[in-house]
Coordinates of C-alpha atoms and ligand atoms in Angstrom, one line a residue:
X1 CA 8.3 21.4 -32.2
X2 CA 4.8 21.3 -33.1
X3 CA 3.0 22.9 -36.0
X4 CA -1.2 23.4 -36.9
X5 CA -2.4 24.5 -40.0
X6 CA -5.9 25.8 -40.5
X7 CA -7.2 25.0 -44.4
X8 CA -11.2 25.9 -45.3
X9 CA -13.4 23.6 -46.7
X10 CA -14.0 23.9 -50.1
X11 CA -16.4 23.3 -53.3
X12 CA -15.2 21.9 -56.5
X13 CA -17.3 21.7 -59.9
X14 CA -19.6 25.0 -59.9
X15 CA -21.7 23.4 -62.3
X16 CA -20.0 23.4 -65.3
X17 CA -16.5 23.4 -64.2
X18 CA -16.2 20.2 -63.7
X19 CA -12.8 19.2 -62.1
X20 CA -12.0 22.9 -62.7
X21 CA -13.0 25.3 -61.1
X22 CA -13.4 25.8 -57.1
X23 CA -13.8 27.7 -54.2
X24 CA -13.1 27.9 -50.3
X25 CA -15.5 28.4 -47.2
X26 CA -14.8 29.8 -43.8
X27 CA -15.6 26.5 -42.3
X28 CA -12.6 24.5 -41.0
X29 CA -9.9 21.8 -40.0
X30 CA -6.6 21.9 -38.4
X31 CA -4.2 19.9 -38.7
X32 CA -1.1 19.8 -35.9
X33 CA 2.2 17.9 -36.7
X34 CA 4.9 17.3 -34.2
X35 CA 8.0 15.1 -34.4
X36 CA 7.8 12.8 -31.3
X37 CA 10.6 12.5 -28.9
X38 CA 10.8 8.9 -27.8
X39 CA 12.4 7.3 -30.5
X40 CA 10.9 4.0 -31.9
X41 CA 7.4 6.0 -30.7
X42 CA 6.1 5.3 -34.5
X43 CA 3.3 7.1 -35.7
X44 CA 0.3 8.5 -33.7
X45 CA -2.8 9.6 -36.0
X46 CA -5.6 11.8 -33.7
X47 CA -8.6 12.1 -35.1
X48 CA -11.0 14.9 -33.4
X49 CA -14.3 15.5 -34.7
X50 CA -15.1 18.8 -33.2
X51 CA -19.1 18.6 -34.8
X52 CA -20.6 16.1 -32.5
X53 CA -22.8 14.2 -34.8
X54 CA -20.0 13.3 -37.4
X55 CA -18.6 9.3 -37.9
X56 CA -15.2 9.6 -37.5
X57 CA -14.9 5.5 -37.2
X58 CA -14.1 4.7 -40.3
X59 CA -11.5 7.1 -40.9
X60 CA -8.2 5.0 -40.5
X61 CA -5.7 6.1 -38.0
X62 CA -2.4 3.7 -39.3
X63 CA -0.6 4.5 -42.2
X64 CA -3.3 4.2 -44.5
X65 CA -4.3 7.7 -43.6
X66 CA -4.5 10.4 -45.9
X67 CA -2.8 13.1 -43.9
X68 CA 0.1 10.4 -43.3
X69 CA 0.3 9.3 -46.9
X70 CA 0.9 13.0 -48.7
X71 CA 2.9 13.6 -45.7
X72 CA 5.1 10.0 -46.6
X73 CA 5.4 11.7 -50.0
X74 CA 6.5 14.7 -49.0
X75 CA 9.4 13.3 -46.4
X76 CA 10.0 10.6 -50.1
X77 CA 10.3 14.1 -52.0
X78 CA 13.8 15.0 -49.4
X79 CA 15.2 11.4 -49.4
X80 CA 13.4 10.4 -46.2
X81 CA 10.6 8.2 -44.6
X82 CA 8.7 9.8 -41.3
X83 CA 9.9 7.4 -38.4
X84 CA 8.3 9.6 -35.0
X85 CA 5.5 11.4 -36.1
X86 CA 1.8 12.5 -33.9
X87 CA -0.4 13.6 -36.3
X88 CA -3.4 16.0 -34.9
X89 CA -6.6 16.0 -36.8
X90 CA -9.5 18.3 -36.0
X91 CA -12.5 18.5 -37.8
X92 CA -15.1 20.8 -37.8
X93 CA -15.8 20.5 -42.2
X94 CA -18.7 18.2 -42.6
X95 CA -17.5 14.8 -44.0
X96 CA -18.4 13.2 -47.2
X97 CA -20.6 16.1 -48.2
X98 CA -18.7 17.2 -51.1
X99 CA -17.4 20.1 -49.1
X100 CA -13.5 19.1 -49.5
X101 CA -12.8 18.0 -45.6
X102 CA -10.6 15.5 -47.4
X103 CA -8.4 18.3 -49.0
X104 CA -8.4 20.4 -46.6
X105 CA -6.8 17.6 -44.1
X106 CA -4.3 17.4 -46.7
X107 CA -3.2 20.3 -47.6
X108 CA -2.8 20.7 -43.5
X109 CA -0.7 18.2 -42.9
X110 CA 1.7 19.0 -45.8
X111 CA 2.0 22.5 -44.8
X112 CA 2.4 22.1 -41.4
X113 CA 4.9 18.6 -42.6
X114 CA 6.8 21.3 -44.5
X115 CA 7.5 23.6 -41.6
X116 CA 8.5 21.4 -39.3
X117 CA 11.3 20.1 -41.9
X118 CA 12.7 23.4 -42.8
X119 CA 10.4 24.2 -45.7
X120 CA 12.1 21.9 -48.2
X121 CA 9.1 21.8 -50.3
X122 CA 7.6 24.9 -52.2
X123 CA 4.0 25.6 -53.2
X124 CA 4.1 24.2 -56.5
X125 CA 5.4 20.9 -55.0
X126 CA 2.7 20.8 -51.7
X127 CA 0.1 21.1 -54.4
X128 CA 1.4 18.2 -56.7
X129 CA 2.0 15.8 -54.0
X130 CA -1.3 17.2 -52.4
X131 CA -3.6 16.3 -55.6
X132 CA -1.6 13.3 -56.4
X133 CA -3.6 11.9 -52.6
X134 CA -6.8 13.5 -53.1
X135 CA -7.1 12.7 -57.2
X136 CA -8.8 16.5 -57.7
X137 CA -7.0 19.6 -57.8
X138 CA -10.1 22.0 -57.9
X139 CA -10.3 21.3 -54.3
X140 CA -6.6 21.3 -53.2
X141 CA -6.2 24.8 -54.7
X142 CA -9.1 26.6 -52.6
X143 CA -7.5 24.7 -49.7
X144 CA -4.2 26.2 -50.5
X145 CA -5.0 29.9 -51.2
X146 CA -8.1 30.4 -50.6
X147 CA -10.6 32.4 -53.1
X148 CA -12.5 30.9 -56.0
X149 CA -10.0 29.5 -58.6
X150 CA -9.4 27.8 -62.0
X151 CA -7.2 24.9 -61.7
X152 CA -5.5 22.1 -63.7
X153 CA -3.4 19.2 -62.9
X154 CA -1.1 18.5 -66.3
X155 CA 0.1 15.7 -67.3
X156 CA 3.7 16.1 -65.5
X157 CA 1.7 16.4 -62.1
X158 CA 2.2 19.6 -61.6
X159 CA -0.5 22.1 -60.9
X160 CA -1.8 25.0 -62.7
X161 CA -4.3 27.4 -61.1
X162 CA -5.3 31.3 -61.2
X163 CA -7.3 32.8 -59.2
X164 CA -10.5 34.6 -60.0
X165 CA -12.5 37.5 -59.3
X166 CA -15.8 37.6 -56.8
X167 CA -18.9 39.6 -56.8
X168 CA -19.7 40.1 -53.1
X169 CA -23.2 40.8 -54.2
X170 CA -23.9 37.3 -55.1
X171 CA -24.3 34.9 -52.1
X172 CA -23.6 31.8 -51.2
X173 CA -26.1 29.8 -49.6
X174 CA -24.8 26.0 -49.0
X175 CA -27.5 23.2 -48.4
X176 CA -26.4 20.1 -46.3
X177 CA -28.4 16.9 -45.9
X178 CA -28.0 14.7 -43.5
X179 CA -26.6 12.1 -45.4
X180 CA -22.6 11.4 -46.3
X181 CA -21.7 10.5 -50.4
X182 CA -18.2 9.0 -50.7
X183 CA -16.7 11.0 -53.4
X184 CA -15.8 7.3 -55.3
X185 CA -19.5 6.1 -55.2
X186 CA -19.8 9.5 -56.8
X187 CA -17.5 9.4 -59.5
X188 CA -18.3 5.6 -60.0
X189 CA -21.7 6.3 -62.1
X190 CA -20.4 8.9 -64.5
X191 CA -19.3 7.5 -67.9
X192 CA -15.7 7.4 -69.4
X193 CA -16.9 8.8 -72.5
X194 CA -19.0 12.0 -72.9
X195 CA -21.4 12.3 -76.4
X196 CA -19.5 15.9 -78.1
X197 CA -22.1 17.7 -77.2
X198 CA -22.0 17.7 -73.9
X199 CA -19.0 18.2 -74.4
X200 CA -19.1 21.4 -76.1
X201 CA -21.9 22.7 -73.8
X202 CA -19.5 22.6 -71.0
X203 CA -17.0 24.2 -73.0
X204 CA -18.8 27.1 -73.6
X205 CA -20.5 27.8 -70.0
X206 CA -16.7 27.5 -68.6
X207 CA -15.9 30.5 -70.8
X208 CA -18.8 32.3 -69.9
X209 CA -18.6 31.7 -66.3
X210 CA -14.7 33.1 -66.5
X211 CA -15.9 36.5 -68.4
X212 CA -19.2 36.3 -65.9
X213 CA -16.8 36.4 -63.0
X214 CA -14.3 39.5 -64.9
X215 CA -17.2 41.4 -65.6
X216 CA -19.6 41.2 -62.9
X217 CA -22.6 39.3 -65.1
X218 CA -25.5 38.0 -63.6
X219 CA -27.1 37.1 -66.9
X220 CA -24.2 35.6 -68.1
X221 CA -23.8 33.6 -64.9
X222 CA -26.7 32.2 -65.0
X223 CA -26.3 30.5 -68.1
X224 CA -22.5 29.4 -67.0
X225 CA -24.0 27.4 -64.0
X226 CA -25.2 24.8 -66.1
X227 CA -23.9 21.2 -66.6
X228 CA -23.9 18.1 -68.5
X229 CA -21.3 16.2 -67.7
X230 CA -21.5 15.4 -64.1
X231 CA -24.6 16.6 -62.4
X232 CA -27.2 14.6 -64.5
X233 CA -25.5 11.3 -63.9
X234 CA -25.0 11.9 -59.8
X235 CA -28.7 12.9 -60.0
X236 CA -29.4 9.0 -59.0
X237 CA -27.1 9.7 -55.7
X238 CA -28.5 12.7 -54.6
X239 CA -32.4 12.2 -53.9
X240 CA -34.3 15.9 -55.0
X241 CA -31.1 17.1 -56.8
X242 CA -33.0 17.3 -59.9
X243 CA -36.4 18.6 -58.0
X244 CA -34.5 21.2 -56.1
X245 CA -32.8 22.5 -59.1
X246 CA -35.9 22.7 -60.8
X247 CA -38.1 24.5 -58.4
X248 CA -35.5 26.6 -57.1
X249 CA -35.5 28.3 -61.2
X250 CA -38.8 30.2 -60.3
X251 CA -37.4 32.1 -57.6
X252 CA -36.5 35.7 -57.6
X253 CA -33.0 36.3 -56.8
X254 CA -31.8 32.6 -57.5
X255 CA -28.9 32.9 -59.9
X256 CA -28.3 29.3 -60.0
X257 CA -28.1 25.7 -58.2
X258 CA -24.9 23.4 -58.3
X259 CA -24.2 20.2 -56.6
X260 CA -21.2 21.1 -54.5
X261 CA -18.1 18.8 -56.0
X262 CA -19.3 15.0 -55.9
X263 CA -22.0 15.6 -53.8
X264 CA -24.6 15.7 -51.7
X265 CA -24.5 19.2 -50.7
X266 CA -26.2 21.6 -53.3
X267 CA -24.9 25.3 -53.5
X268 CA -27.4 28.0 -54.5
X269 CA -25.6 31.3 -55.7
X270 CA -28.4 34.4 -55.1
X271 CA -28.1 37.9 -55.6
X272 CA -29.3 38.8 -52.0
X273 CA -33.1 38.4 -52.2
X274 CA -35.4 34.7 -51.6
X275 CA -33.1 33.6 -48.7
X276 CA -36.4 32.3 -47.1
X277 CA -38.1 30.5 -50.4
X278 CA -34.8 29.4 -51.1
X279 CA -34.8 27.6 -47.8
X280 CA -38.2 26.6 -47.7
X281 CA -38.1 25.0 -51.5
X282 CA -35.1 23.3 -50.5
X283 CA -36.2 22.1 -46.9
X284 CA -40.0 20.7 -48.6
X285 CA -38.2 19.4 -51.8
X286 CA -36.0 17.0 -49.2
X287 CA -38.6 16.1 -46.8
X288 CA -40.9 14.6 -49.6
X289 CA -37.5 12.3 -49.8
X290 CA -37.1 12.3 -46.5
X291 CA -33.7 14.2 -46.1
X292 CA -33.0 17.0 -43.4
X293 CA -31.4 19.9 -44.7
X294 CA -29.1 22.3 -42.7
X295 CA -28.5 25.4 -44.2
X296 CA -24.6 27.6 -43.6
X297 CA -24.8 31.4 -45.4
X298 CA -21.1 32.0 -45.8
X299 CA -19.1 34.2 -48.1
X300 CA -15.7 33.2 -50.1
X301 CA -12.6 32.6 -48.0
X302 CA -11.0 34.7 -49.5
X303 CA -7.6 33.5 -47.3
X304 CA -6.4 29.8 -47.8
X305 CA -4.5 27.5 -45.6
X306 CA -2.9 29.9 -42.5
X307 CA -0.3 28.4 -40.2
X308 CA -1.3 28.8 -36.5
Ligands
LIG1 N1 -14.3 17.4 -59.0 C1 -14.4 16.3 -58.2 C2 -15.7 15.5 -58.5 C3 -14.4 16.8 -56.8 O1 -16.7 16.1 -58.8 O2 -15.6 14.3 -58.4 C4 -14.4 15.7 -55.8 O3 -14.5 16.2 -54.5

C-alpha cells in the first residue's frame, strides 16, 4: 500500500507574530509512503525536486532525514521502529526561503505514515511529534489545516492553535530572491533576551492584528504588521530587507511588508492597488544588492494537508 499527501507551503511570523501566527500557500510538496515488500529492503528516501533550479544535494537521504525522523517518532509513539520503508519526496516549495518546504515535508510524511498504519495517531499527536522535528509550530499548523492561524506549542508538547478569519480583499504578494537562508543561520543572530519594550510592542500589535483580522481593519492592520523582536536583527541576513520595507511605506495600496518566517522571502499584504510599484520597488531595491527577485500573487490556502 502506498499513500501521498499533498501539504502547502507556508509563512510563519507576519511581522509581529513571531513564532505565532501563520499561514498556508497553494504552492506544494507531496509526500508518498509505502511499506516495501522485500523484507530486510531497509529504508529508501526519494528526493524529487520538481522546480528545476532547486539544490536538492544536500538534503540527506539516510536516516537523518526529516521526513524519516518524525516518521521514527510516530512508529516510537505505537511501540514500533519502521524496518521497510520508501519514502517519496516531491518538491515543488522553494527551499530555504522561509516558505515552510521543511514543514510541509513533515507534516506529509506523518499523515501519509499514519494512514498506512491504521491511523493510530490523531491530530493533536501528528502536530506534537510534527513540531517536535521542525522546532516551530506556526508553520506545522498552516501545513496541517490550512488557513491563517494562531498557534502555540506548550510546555507538555502539545499544540494549541485556532484558526483565523481572512479578508480576501487584501492580497498577498510573496517576493523570492534568489538566494536560500537556513532557518538556523536565521535564528542564530537573534538575542536570548529581548529589552521589555520590545517586548510589549509586540504584545500589543499581536492583539491588534487578532481584532484587525475579526473585524476586517486595514488601519488597524497596518499598525499590527510591525516588529521588534525578529525582523530588525535578521535585517543583516536579508540584503534590502530594511530598504524594501522602507520604500515600499510610500505606496498606495501597501498595507504592510513582513519577512516571511526566518527569511529571505518578504511578504507584502496590499489591498488590491500598486501591484506594479510594488514589484518595481522591490525588483530595483534588490538589484542595487544584486539579488533577483521572482514574484508568486497567491491567496490563502484555505485547505491544509489533503491525502491523494
Ligand atoms: N518562527 C520561525 C522563525 C519560523 O522565524 O524562526 C521558522 O521557519
Amino acid at each position: 500500500m502506498k499513500v501521498s499527501v499533498k501539504t502547502p507551503a507556508t509563512i510563519a511570523n507576519l511581522g509581529c507574530g513571531f513564532d505565532s501566527f501563520g499561514l498556508a500557500l497553494p504552492l506544494y510538496n507531496v509526500v508518498s509512503v509505502e511499506e516495501t515488500v522485500l523484507p530486510g529492503s531497509g529504508i529508501e528516501i526519494n528526493i524529487i525536486n520538481e522546480k528545476n533550479n532547486e539544490d536538492i544535494s544536500d538534503i540527506p537521504t539516510d536516516k537523518n532525514n526529516i521526513v524519516y525522523k518524525a516518521i521514527e517518532l510516530l512508529y516510537n509513539f505505537i511501540g514500533q521502529i519502521p524496518n521497510e520503508l520508501k519514502i517519496t519526496i516531491k518538491t515543488q516549495i522553494p527551499i530555504s526561503r522561509g516558505l515552510g518546504s521543511s514543514a510541509s515535508v513533515i507534516v506529509g510524511g506523518l499523515i501519509a505514515a499514519n494512514e498506512l498504519l491504521g491511523r493510530p495517531a490523531d491530530e493533536k499527536v501528528l502536530m506534537s511529534i510534527a513540531t517536535e522535528i521542525e522546532g516551530h509550530p506556526d508553520n506545522i499548523t498552516p501545513a496541517f489545516v490550512g488557513g491563517i492561524n494562531l498557534s502555540s506549542w506548550e510546555e507538555d508538547g502539545s499544540v494549541i492553535y485556532r484558526k483565523l478569519p481572512w479578508n480576501d480583499e487584501w492580497k498577498l504578494m510573496v517576493c523570492v530572491p534568489d538566494y536560500e537562508l537556513n532557518t538556523e543561520i536565521s535564528r542564530s543572530v537573534l538575542p536570548k533576551e529581548v529589552p521589555m519594550k520590545d517586548a510589549i510592542f509586540n504584545l500589543k500589535r499581536s492583539a491588534m492584528f487578532v481584532d484587525a483580522l475579526y473585524n476586517k481593519d486595514e488601519e488597524l492592520l497596518k499598525l499590527s504588521l510591525k516588529d521588534k523582536l525578529h525582523q530588525p536583527y535578521r535585517e543583516k541576513l536579508v540584503p534590502g530587507l530594511a530598504e524594501i520595507m522602507n520604500n515600499l511605506k510610500h505606496i498606495n495600496g501597501v498595507v504592510g511588508t513582513v519577512l516571511c518566517g526566518a527569511g529571505p522571502s518578504i511578504l507584502v499584504i496590499y489591498n488590491g492597488i500598486g501591484v506594479s510599484e510594488i514589484k518595481e520597488t522591490v525588483t530595483n531595491t534588490w538589484n542595487y544588492f544584486n539579488v533577483k527577485s521572482n514574484f508568486l500573487n497567491l491567496p490563502i490556502e484555505k485547505e491544509g494537508a489533503v491525502i491523494l
